[in-house]
Each structure stands twice: as C-alpha cells, then as structure tokens.
Amino acid sequence: DAKTTQPNSMESNEEEPVHLPCNHSTISGTDYIHWYRQLPSQGPEYVIHGLTSNVNNRMASLAIAEDRKSSTLILHRATLRDAAVYYCILRVALGGSQGNLIFGKGTKLSVKP
Amino acid sequence: DAGVTQSPTHLIKTRGQQVTLRCSPKSGHDTVSWYQQALGQGPQFIFQYYEEEERQRGNFPDRFSGHQFPNYSSELNVNALLLGDSALYLCASSWGPSWGTDTQYFGPGTRLTVL
C-alpha cells in the first residue's frame, strides 16, 4: 500500500492560515488523496479529497503538487475547534469494491488563542 | 438525521471473555467498516461489510468476526479477549460501491478495556 508521511505535530495561532503537508512519493495514478481529522474524544471526520486538481470546500482547501507526490491541506483561518489530529490517506480505488482507509499517525495540530 | 451510532460507549471485560459491539449506520448508508484505534495510534482497518457479506478484511486474527443485518446495522465480535485488544473500536458507514471517492462517516466509538 502506498504510504504517506506527515509531521508529528504543528502549532498555529487562532485566525491564521495553517498549511498541513503530506508526502506520498509512491502514489499511483488512481489513488485519491483524502484528509480526515479526529477531534479529541471523537471519531474521525472527513475533511476533503482530491485526485489531481486543487479542491475547495467549506472546511478547507487541498493543494496537490503537479507530480502528485505531495499535497497540502489548507485551513484558511484556524479556530480553536480545529485543534485535532489530521490524517492524510491514500485511497486505493479497487475494482468493484471500496478501498478501505489506511491511517498513519497523522499530524497533531495545536491552535493557540 | 441521526449519524452513526455505536453501543455501548464503554465496556470492561476480562481476558478470555467474548464481547459484541454494535453499530447503526447513517441513514441511507449500506456499507459498514470497523476500525480499531489503540491509544496514540491512528485507526486500523478490521473489516468491511456490504450486502451482509464481509467484503474486505485487514490484518486481524479470526478472533475478530462480524455480521451485517438486513437493516444494514452491524456487529463486531471479539472472542478470547487479550489485554492487547483494549482500544477504541470505531464504526464507519458509507454508501454503495465506489472507486475510492466515497466519504466514510464515523461513530464516536466504543472504548473497550480488557483486564
């Protein structure tokens, strides 16, 4: 399975942008890049996903490098509620079935007031 | 619209016992996946059920088994509990077959402690 590499932890100030990096040098052409986050004492929640083009939604933006070997999750204005562990996951698109989620250790984001 | 629900919230068992955890998927979802999350680690995939059949399985022993009912709810059973089975067990639901683009919705988990 293709692997991802993320920093163990990052810090941010409230109301400032946050850029969370992810390296996935062994990504294959059909792997989707997914981001989930897990707030304290909760199950993970979906943030965003993409294949080749940059993606935006109400929660965040996903910037994907042209060679797809890295990506960056962008939180435009961090809030205290964004403090969580962020997981970058490569989703294998298997023929006729759903690729399961393979979580690493993720990046623990701390947000300071 | 209720999200994914799991029961019980917490559970304490002793080594060698058996446990059953339950999950109700989000309304409209027909696929249920189970994950185990040890303290300080990311969730690890156990197995996935679709149309009442186990469709994918992670690297877990046969002591871990599951079931999906016609209403799409699911159970996770663990036999012969070991101390190392202590973890947060997460259930996630999604809809139908996809090609890696589906979103999985997670429940709050069941905290299992094995003494």
mmCIF file of N, CA, C and O in Angstrom, chain B residues 31-110:
data_model
loop_
_atom_site.group_PDB
_atom_site.id
_atom_site.type_symbol
_atom_site.label_atom_id
_atom_site.label_comp_id
_atom_site.label_asym_id
_atom_site.label_seq_id
_atom_site.Cartn_x
_atom_site.Cartn_y
_atom_site.Cartn_z
ATOM 1 N N THR B 31 -23.082 0.372 3.771
ATOM 2 C CA THR B 31 -21.761 -0.247 3.969
ATOM 3 C C THR B 31 -21.224 0.148 5.340
ATOM 4 O O THR B 31 -21.289 1.322 5.710
ATOM 5 N N VAL B 32 -20.720 -0.836 6.059
ATOM 6 C CA VAL B 32 -20.188 -0.583 7.402
ATOM 7 C C VAL B 32 -18.757 -1.113 7.489
ATOM 8 O O VAL B 32 -18.479 -2.248 7.082
ATOM 9 N N SER B 33 -17.879 -0.286 8.003
ATOM 10 C CA SER B 33 -16.484 -0.671 8.222
ATOM 11 C C SER B 33 -16.176 -0.548 9.701
ATOM 12 O O SER B 33 -16.702 0.339 10.383
ATOM 13 N N TRP B 34 -15.300 -1.422 10.183
ATOM 14 C CA TRP B 34 -14.877 -1.389 11.583
ATOM 15 C C TRP B 34 -13.377 -1.121 11.655
ATOM 16 O O TRP B 34 -12.598 -1.661 10.858
ATOM 17 N N TYR B 35 -13.001 -0.302 12.644
ATOM 18 C CA TYR B 35 -11.603 0.050 12.859
ATOM 19 C C TYR B 35 -11.269 -0.102 14.341
ATOM 20 O O TYR B 35 -12.112 0.115 15.208
ATOM 21 N N GLN B 36 -10.012 -0.429 14.606
ATOM 22 C CA GLN B 36 -9.507 -0.473 15.985
ATOM 23 C C GLN B 36 -8.478 0.633 16.155
ATOM 24 O O GLN B 36 -7.580 0.788 15.315
ATOM 25 N N GLN B 37 -8.610 1.424 17.219
ATOM 26 C CA GLN B 37 -7.656 2.501 17.461
ATOM 27 C C GLN B 37 -7.036 2.348 18.835
ATOM 28 O O GLN B 37 -7.693 2.593 19.856
ATOM 29 N N ALA B 38 -5.778 1.948 18.867
ATOM 30 C CA ALA B 38 -5.041 1.883 20.124
ATOM 31 C C ALA B 38 -4.651 3.299 20.538
ATOM 32 O O ALA B 38 -4.589 4.214 19.705
ATOM 33 N N LEU B 39 -4.368 3.468 21.794
ATOM 34 C CA LEU B 39 -4.037 4.786 22.337
ATOM 35 C C LEU B 39 -2.824 5.388 21.631
ATOM 36 O O LEU B 39 -1.790 4.738 21.490
ATOM 37 N N GLY B 40 -2.993 6.597 21.121
ATOM 38 C CA GLY B 40 -1.883 7.289 20.479
ATOM 39 C C GLY B 40 -1.602 6.871 19.045
ATOM 40 O O GLY B 40 -0.640 7.355 18.431
ATOM 41 N N GLN B 41 -2.423 5.984 18.506
ATOM 42 C CA GLN B 41 -2.224 5.492 17.138
ATOM 43 C C GLN B 41 -3.403 5.899 16.257
ATOM 44 O O GLN B 41 -4.462 6.275 16.748
ATOM 45 N N GLY B 42 -3.203 5.793 14.952
ATOM 46 C CA GLY B 42 -4.313 6.001 14.036
ATOM 47 C C GLY B 42 -5.171 4.747 13.983
ATOM 48 O O GLY B 42 -4.736 3.654 14.344
ATOM 49 N N PRO B 43 -6.405 4.867 13.537
ATOM 50 C CA PRO B 43 -7.283 3.695 13.425
ATOM 51 C C PRO B 43 -6.731 2.679 12.449
ATOM 52 O O PRO B 43 -6.141 3.033 11.428
ATOM 53 N N GLN B 44 -6.938 1.401 12.770
ATOM 54 C CA GLN B 44 -6.515 0.292 11.910
ATOM 55 C C GLN B 44 -7.756 -0.434 11.407
ATOM 56 O O GLN B 44 -8.624 -0.810 12.196
ATOM 57 N N PHE B 45 -7.815 -0.679 10.109
ATOM 58 C CA PHE B 45 -8.971 -1.292 9.475
ATOM 59 C C PHE B 45 -9.098 -2.755 9.872
ATOM 60 O O PHE B 45 -8.147 -3.527 9.770
ATOM 61 N N ILE B 46 -10.308 -3.146 10.325
ATOM 62 C CA ILE B 46 -10.551 -4.534 10.698
ATOM 63 C C ILE B 46 -11.227 -5.268 9.533
ATOM 64 O O ILE B 46 -10.705 -6.235 8.995
ATOM 65 N N PHE B 47 -12.436 -4.815 9.175
ATOM 66 C CA PHE B 47 -13.154 -5.380 8.027
ATOM 67 C C PHE B 47 -14.296 -4.469 7.618
ATOM 68 O O PHE B 47 -14.631 -3.513 8.303
ATOM 69 N N GLN B 48 -14.855 -4.802 6.467
ATOM 70 C CA GLN B 48 -15.952 -4.021 5.896
ATOM 71 C C GLN B 48 -17.069 -4.964 5.455
ATOM 72 O O GLN B 48 -16.792 -6.018 4.867
ATOM 73 N N TYR B 49 -18.307 -4.542 5.709
ATOM 74 C CA TYR B 49 -19.464 -5.342 5.311
ATOM 75 C C TYR B 49 -20.323 -4.570 4.327
ATOM 76 O O TYR B 49 -20.587 -3.376 4.499
ATOM 77 N N TYR B 50 -20.757 -5.279 3.311
ATOM 78 C CA TYR B 50 -21.660 -4.722 2.301
ATOM 79 C C TYR B 50 -22.579 -5.843 1.847
ATOM 80 O O TYR B 50 -22.112 -6.964 1.596
ATOM 81 N N GLU B 51 -23.861 -5.568 1.778
ATOM 82 C CA GLU B 51 -24.859 -6.585 1.395
ATOM 83 C C GLU B 51 -24.718 -7.842 2.249
ATOM 84 O O GLU B 51 -24.746 -8.970 1.744
ATOM 85 N N GLU B 52 -24.525 -7.619 3.527
ATOM 86 C CA GLU B 52 -24.463 -8.665 4.547
ATOM 87 C C GLU B 52 -23.276 -9.612 4.394
ATOM 88 O O GLU B 52 -23.253 -10.697 4.990
ATOM 89 N N GLU B 53 -22.293 -9.199 3.608
ATOM 90 C CA GLU B 53 -21.114 -10.049 3.431
ATOM 91 C C GLU B 53 -19.846 -9.270 3.769
ATOM 92 O O GLU B 53 -19.774 -8.051 3.518
ATOM 93 N N GLU B 54 -18.858 -9.969 4.290
ATOM 94 C CA GLU B 54 -17.562 -9.356 4.538
ATOM 95 C C GLU B 54 -16.880 -9.171 3.187
ATOM 96 O O GLU B 54 -16.592 -10.124 2.469
ATOM 97 N N ARG B 55 -16.604 -7.929 2.860
ATOM 98 C CA ARG B 55 -16.073 -7.645 1.524
ATOM 99 C C ARG B 55 -14.568 -7.430 1.527
ATOM 100 O O ARG B 55 -13.891 -7.719 0.552
ATOM 101 N N GLN B 56 -14.063 -6.865 2.612
ATOM 102 C CA GLN B 56 -12.622 -6.659 2.744
ATOM 103 C C GLN B 56 -12.248 -6.941 4.186
ATOM 104 O O GLN B 56 -13.060 -6.739 5.095
ATOM 105 N N ARG B 57 -11.003 -7.350 4.419
ATOM 106 C CA ARG B 57 -10.540 -7.634 5.759
ATOM 107 C C ARG B 57 -9.111 -7.146 5.916
ATOM 108 O O ARG B 57 -8.293 -7.317 5.004
ATOM 109 N N GLY B 58 -8.842 -6.533 7.035
ATOM 110 C CA GLY B 58 -7.492 -6.112 7.367
ATOM 111 C C GLY B 58 -6.732 -7.243 8.036
ATOM 112 O O GLY B 58 -7.181 -8.391 8.084
ATOM 113 N N ASN B 59 -5.581 -6.918 8.590
ATOM 114 C CA ASN B 59 -4.702 -7.925 9.179
ATOM 115 C C ASN B 59 -5.079 -8.195 10.640
ATOM 116 O O ASN B 59 -4.337 -7.856 11.560
ATOM 117 N N PHE B 60 -6.212 -8.799 10.835
ATOM 118 C CA PHE B 60 -6.693 -9.138 12.168
ATOM 119 C C PHE B 60 -7.000 -10.629 12.222
ATOM 120 O O PHE B 60 -7.453 -11.210 11.249
ATOM 121 N N PRO B 61 -6.765 -11.251 13.389
ATOM 122 C CA PRO B 61 -6.996 -12.710 13.502
ATOM 123 C C PRO B 61 -8.478 -13.051 13.437
ATOM 124 O O PRO B 61 -9.351 -12.186 13.552
ATOM 125 N N ASP B 62 -8.719 -14.353 13.302
ATOM 126 C CA ASP B 62 -10.093 -14.847 13.184
ATOM 127 C C ASP B 62 -10.910 -14.635 14.450
ATOM 128 O O ASP B 62 -12.137 -14.806 14.426
ATOM 129 N N ARG B 63 -10.248 -14.282 15.554
ATOM 130 C CA ARG B 63 -10.999 -13.979 16.782
ATOM 131 C C ARG B 63 -11.939 -12.789 16.560
ATOM 132 O O ARG B 63 -12.901 -12.606 17.292
ATOM 133 N N PHE B 64 -11.613 -11.995 15.567
ATOM 134 C CA PHE B 64 -12.449 -10.846 15.216
ATOM 135 C C PHE B 64 -13.402 -11.266 14.095
ATOM 136 O O PHE B 64 -12.964 -11.697 13.018
ATOM 137 N N SER B 65 -14.675 -11.192 14.376
ATOM 138 C CA SER B 65 -15.668 -11.553 13.368
ATOM 139 C C SER B 65 -16.789 -10.526 13.391
ATOM 140 O O SER B 65 -16.913 -9.744 14.338
ATOM 141 N N GLY B 66 -17.584 -10.549 12.346
ATOM 142 C CA GLY B 66 -18.638 -9.550 12.283
ATOM 143 C C GLY B 66 -19.873 -10.080 11.602
ATOM 144 O O GLY B 66 -19.936 -11.223 11.146
ATOM 145 N N HIS B 67 -20.846 -9.195 11.567
ATOM 146 C CA HIS B 67 -22.109 -9.546 10.922
ATOM 147 C C HIS B 67 -22.785 -8.258 10.495
ATOM 148 O O HIS B 67 -22.664 -7.229 11.174
ATOM 149 N N GLN B 68 -23.490 -8.329 9.373
ATOM 150 C CA GLN B 68 -24.329 -7.201 8.970
ATOM 151 C C GLN B 68 -25.747 -7.711 8.792
ATOM 152 O O GLN B 68 -25.971 -8.746 8.173
ATOM 153 N N PHE B 69 -26.688 -6.976 9.309
ATOM 154 C CA PHE B 69 -28.090 -7.361 9.270
ATOM 155 C C PHE B 69 -28.787 -6.740 8.059
ATOM 156 O O PHE B 69 -28.275 -5.794 7.460
ATOM 157 N N PRO B 70 -29.993 -7.257 7.722
ATOM 158 C CA PRO B 70 -30.715 -6.696 6.560
ATOM 159 C C PRO B 70 -30.980 -5.199 6.665
ATOM 160 O O PRO B 70 -31.132 -4.528 5.644
ATOM 161 N N ASN B 71 -31.060 -4.656 7.874
ATOM 162 C CA ASN B 71 -31.282 -3.203 8.021
ATOM 163 C C ASN B 71 -29.964 -2.436 7.976
ATOM 164 O O ASN B 71 -29.937 -1.244 8.267
ATOM 165 N N TYR B 72 -28.878 -3.105 7.614
ATOM 166 C CA TYR B 72 -27.528 -2.541 7.430
ATOM 167 C C TYR B 72 -26.763 -2.317 8.737
ATOM 168 O O TYR B 72 -25.576 -1.983 8.682
ATOM 169 N N SER B 73 -27.398 -2.510 9.882
ATOM 170 C CA SER B 73 -26.650 -2.400 11.128
ATOM 171 C C SER B 73 -25.647 -3.541 11.203
ATOM 172 O O SER B 73 -25.743 -4.534 10.457
ATOM 173 N N SER B 74 -24.702 -3.399 12.107
ATOM 174 C CA SER B 74 -23.607 -4.369 12.135
ATOM 175 C C SER B 74 -23.152 -4.654 13.554
ATOM 176 O O SER B 74 -23.361 -3.846 14.469
ATOM 177 N N GLU B 75 -22.563 -5.798 13.728
ATOM 178 C CA GLU B 75 -21.940 -6.193 14.996
ATOM 179 C C GLU B 75 -20.496 -6.597 14.759
ATOM 180 O O GLU B 75 -20.160 -7.157 13.714
ATOM 181 N N LEU B 76 -19.680 -6.288 15.748
ATOM 182 C CA LEU B 76 -18.299 -6.752 15.784
ATOM 183 C C LEU B 76 -18.170 -7.661 16.994
ATOM 184 O O LEU B 76 -18.514 -7.257 18.102
ATOM 185 N N ASN B 77 -17.695 -8.879 16.785
ATOM 186 C CA ASN B 77 -17.487 -9.818 17.864
ATOM 187 C C ASN B 77 -15.994 -10.101 18.018
ATOM 188 O O ASN B 77 -15.289 -10.287 17.018
ATOM 189 N N VAL B 78 -15.556 -10.119 19.262
ATOM 190 C CA VAL B 78 -14.164 -10.481 19.539
ATOM 191 C C VAL B 78 -14.186 -11.596 20.571
ATOM 192 O O VAL B 78 -14.745 -11.436 21.661
ATOM 193 N N ASN B 79 -13.593 -12.734 20.228
ATOM 194 C CA ASN B 79 -13.520 -13.884 21.131
ATOM 195 C C ASN B 79 -12.165 -13.939 21.825
ATOM 196 O O ASN B 79 -11.186 -13.349 21.354
ATOM 197 N N ALA B 80 -12.153 -14.673 22.944
ATOM 198 C CA ALA B 80 -10.887 -14.921 23.656
ATOM 199 C C ALA B 80 -10.086 -13.640 23.819
ATOM 200 O O ALA B 80 -8.941 -13.534 23.362
ATOM 201 N N LEU B 81 -10.668 -12.667 24.468
ATOM 202 C CA LEU B 81 -10.057 -11.339 24.594
ATOM 203 C C LEU B 81 -8.668 -11.391 25.208
ATOM 204 O O LEU B 81 -8.399 -12.137 26.166
ATOM 205 N N LEU B 82 -7.791 -10.563 24.631
ATOM 206 C CA LEU B 82 -6.438 -10.385 25.137
ATOM 207 C C LEU B 82 -6.294 -8.971 25.673
ATOM 208 O O LEU B 82 -7.057 -8.067 25.288
ATOM 209 N N LEU B 83 -5.279 -8.757 26.522
ATOM 210 C CA LEU B 83 -5.051 -7.409 27.034
ATOM 211 C C LEU B 83 -4.839 -6.425 25.880
ATOM 212 O O LEU B 83 -5.276 -5.271 25.945
ATOM 213 N N GLY B 84 -4.185 -6.893 24.828
ATOM 214 C CA GLY B 84 -3.889 -6.043 23.677
ATOM 215 C C GLY B 84 -5.095 -5.644 22.854
ATOM 216 O O GLY B 84 -4.982 -4.813 21.950
ATOM 217 N N ASP B 85 -6.250 -6.220 23.166
ATOM 218 C CA ASP B 85 -7.478 -5.836 22.456
ATOM 219 C C ASP B 85 -8.086 -4.563 23.034
ATOM 220 O O ASP B 85 -9.056 -4.029 22.486
ATOM 221 N N SER B 86 -7.526 -4.082 24.130
ATOM 222 C CA SER B 86 -8.013 -2.833 24.715
ATOM 223 C C SER B 86 -7.776 -1.692 23.728
ATOM 224 O O SER B 86 -6.645 -1.452 23.306
ATOM 225 N N ALA B 87 -8.837 -1.019 23.357
ATOM 226 C CA ALA B 87 -8.733 0.015 22.318
ATOM 227 C C ALA B 87 -10.082 0.695 22.149
ATOM 228 O O ALA B 87 -11.078 0.293 22.763
ATOM 229 N N LEU B 88 -10.082 1.714 21.307
ATOM 230 C CA LEU B 88 -11.330 2.348 20.875
ATOM 231 C C LEU B 88 -11.741 1.674 19.563
ATOM 232 O O LEU B 88 -10.958 1.616 18.619
ATOM 233 N N TYR B 89 -12.948 1.163 19.511
ATOM 234 C CA TYR B 89 -13.440 0.495 18.306
ATOM 235 C C TYR B 89 -14.412 1.436 17.603
ATOM 236 O O TYR B 89 -15.432 1.838 18.154
ATOM 237 N N LEU B 90 -14.063 1.748 16.370
ATOM 238 C CA LEU B 90 -14.808 2.721 15.599
ATOM 239 C C LEU B 90 -15.570 2.036 14.473
ATOM 240 O O LEU B 90 -15.054 1.139 13.807
ATOM 241 N N CYS B 91 -16.775 2.489 14.269
ATOM 242 C CA CYS B 91 -17.588 2.026 13.155
ATOM 243 C C CYS B 91 -17.739 3.195 12.184
ATOM 244 O O CYS B 91 -17.899 4.340 12.602
ATOM 245 N N ALA B 92 -17.668 2.900 10.903
ATOM 246 C CA ALA B 92 -17.847 3.925 9.881
ATOM 247 C C ALA B 92 -18.834 3.426 8.847
ATOM 248 O O ALA B 92 -18.826 2.242 8.492
ATOM 249 N N SER B 93 -19.689 4.305 8.364
ATOM 250 C CA SER B 93 -20.630 3.897 7.324
ATOM 251 C C SER B 93 -20.452 4.731 6.073
ATOM 252 O O SER B 93 -19.942 5.855 6.114
ATOM 253 N N SER B 94 -20.850 4.158 4.959
ATOM 254 C CA SER B 94 -20.782 4.846 3.672
ATOM 255 C C SER B 94 -21.821 4.217 2.764
ATOM 256 O O SER B 94 -22.511 3.261 3.141
ATOM 257 N N TRP B 95 -21.920 4.767 1.546
ATOM 258 C CA TRP B 95 -22.957 4.281 0.639
ATOM 259 C C TRP B 95 -22.367 3.603 -0.557
ATOM 260 O O TRP B 95 -21.547 4.177 -1.270
ATOM 261 N N GLY B 96 -22.772 2.370 -0.776
ATOM 262 C CA GLY B 96 -22.574 1.649 -2.008
ATOM 263 C C GLY B 96 -21.145 1.522 -2.473
ATOM 264 O O GLY B 96 -20.199 2.004 -1.859
ATOM 265 N N PRO B 97 -20.988 0.842 -3.588
ATOM 266 C CA PRO B 97 -19.649 0.663 -4.145
ATOM 267 C C PRO B 97 -19.160 1.979 -4.737
ATOM 268 O O PRO B 97 -19.932 2.780 -5.247
ATOM 269 N N SER B 98 -17.893 2.200 -4.629
ATOM 270 C CA SER B 98 -17.346 3.434 -5.179
ATOM 271 C C SER B 98 -15.939 3.144 -5.673
ATOM 272 O O SER B 98 -15.461 2.027 -5.630
ATOM 273 N N TRP B 99 -15.263 4.137 -6.114
ATOM 274 C CA TRP B 99 -13.927 3.973 -6.648
ATOM 275 C C TRP B 99 -12.927 4.804 -5.876
ATOM 276 O O TRP B 99 -12.074 5.463 -6.440
ATOM 277 N N GLY B 100 -13.050 4.789 -4.562
ATOM 278 C CA GLY B 100 -12.099 5.494 -3.724
ATOM 279 C C GLY B 100 -12.512 6.915 -3.415
ATOM 280 O O GLY B 100 -11.756 7.660 -2.811
ATOM 281 N N THR B 101 -13.723 7.287 -3.850
ATOM 282 C CA THR B 101 -14.151 8.662 -3.605
ATOM 283 C C THR B 101 -15.190 8.774 -2.513
ATOM 284 O O THR B 101 -15.568 9.869 -2.137
ATOM 285 N N ASP B 102 -15.677 7.649 -2.000
ATOM 286 C CA ASP B 102 -16.751 7.725 -1.014
ATOM 287 C C ASP B 102 -16.249 8.309 0.296
ATOM 288 O O ASP B 102 -15.078 8.211 0.646
ATOM 289 N N THR B 103 -17.158 8.934 0.998
ATOM 290 C CA THR B 103 -16.853 9.509 2.312
ATOM 291 C C THR B 103 -17.327 8.556 3.383
ATOM 292 O O THR B 103 -18.459 8.065 3.322
ATOM 293 N N GLN B 104 -16.482 8.264 4.339
ATOM 294 C CA GLN B 104 -16.887 7.418 5.458
ATOM 295 C C GLN B 104 -17.230 8.301 6.652
ATOM 296 O O GLN B 104 -16.499 9.219 6.996
ATOM 297 N N TYR B 105 -18.362 7.993 7.259
ATOM 298 C CA TYR B 105 -18.833 8.723 8.428
ATOM 299 C C TYR B 105 -18.622 7.839 9.652
ATOM 300 O O TYR B 105 -19.110 6.719 9.691
ATOM 301 N N PHE B 106 -17.901 8.379 10.631
ATOM 302 C CA PHE B 106 -17.535 7.594 11.797
ATOM 303 C C PHE B 106 -18.468 7.869 12.970
ATOM 304 O O PHE B 106 -18.952 8.992 13.167
ATOM 305 N N GLY B 107 -18.664 6.812 13.762
ATOM 306 C CA GLY B 107 -19.354 6.970 15.026
ATOM 307 C C GLY B 107 -18.363 7.406 16.101
ATOM 308 O O GLY B 107 -17.169 7.533 15.836
ATOM 309 N N PRO B 108 -18.866 7.621 17.321
ATOM 310 C CA PRO B 108 -17.997 8.082 18.407
ATOM 311 C C PRO B 108 -17.116 6.988 18.990
ATOM 312 O O PRO B 108 -16.171 7.291 19.717
ATOM 313 N N GLY B 109 -17.424 5.730 18.665
ATOM 314 C CA GLY B 109 -16.595 4.633 19.123
ATOM 315 C C GLY B 109 -17.072 3.985 20.411
ATOM 316 O O GLY B 109 -17.870 4.556 21.168
ATOM 317 N N THR B 110 -16.572 2.778 20.639
ATOM 318 C CA THR B 110 -16.767 2.047 21.896
ATOM 319 C C THR B 110 -15.400 1.834 22.510
ATOM 320 O O THR B 110 -14.508 1.267 21.872
#
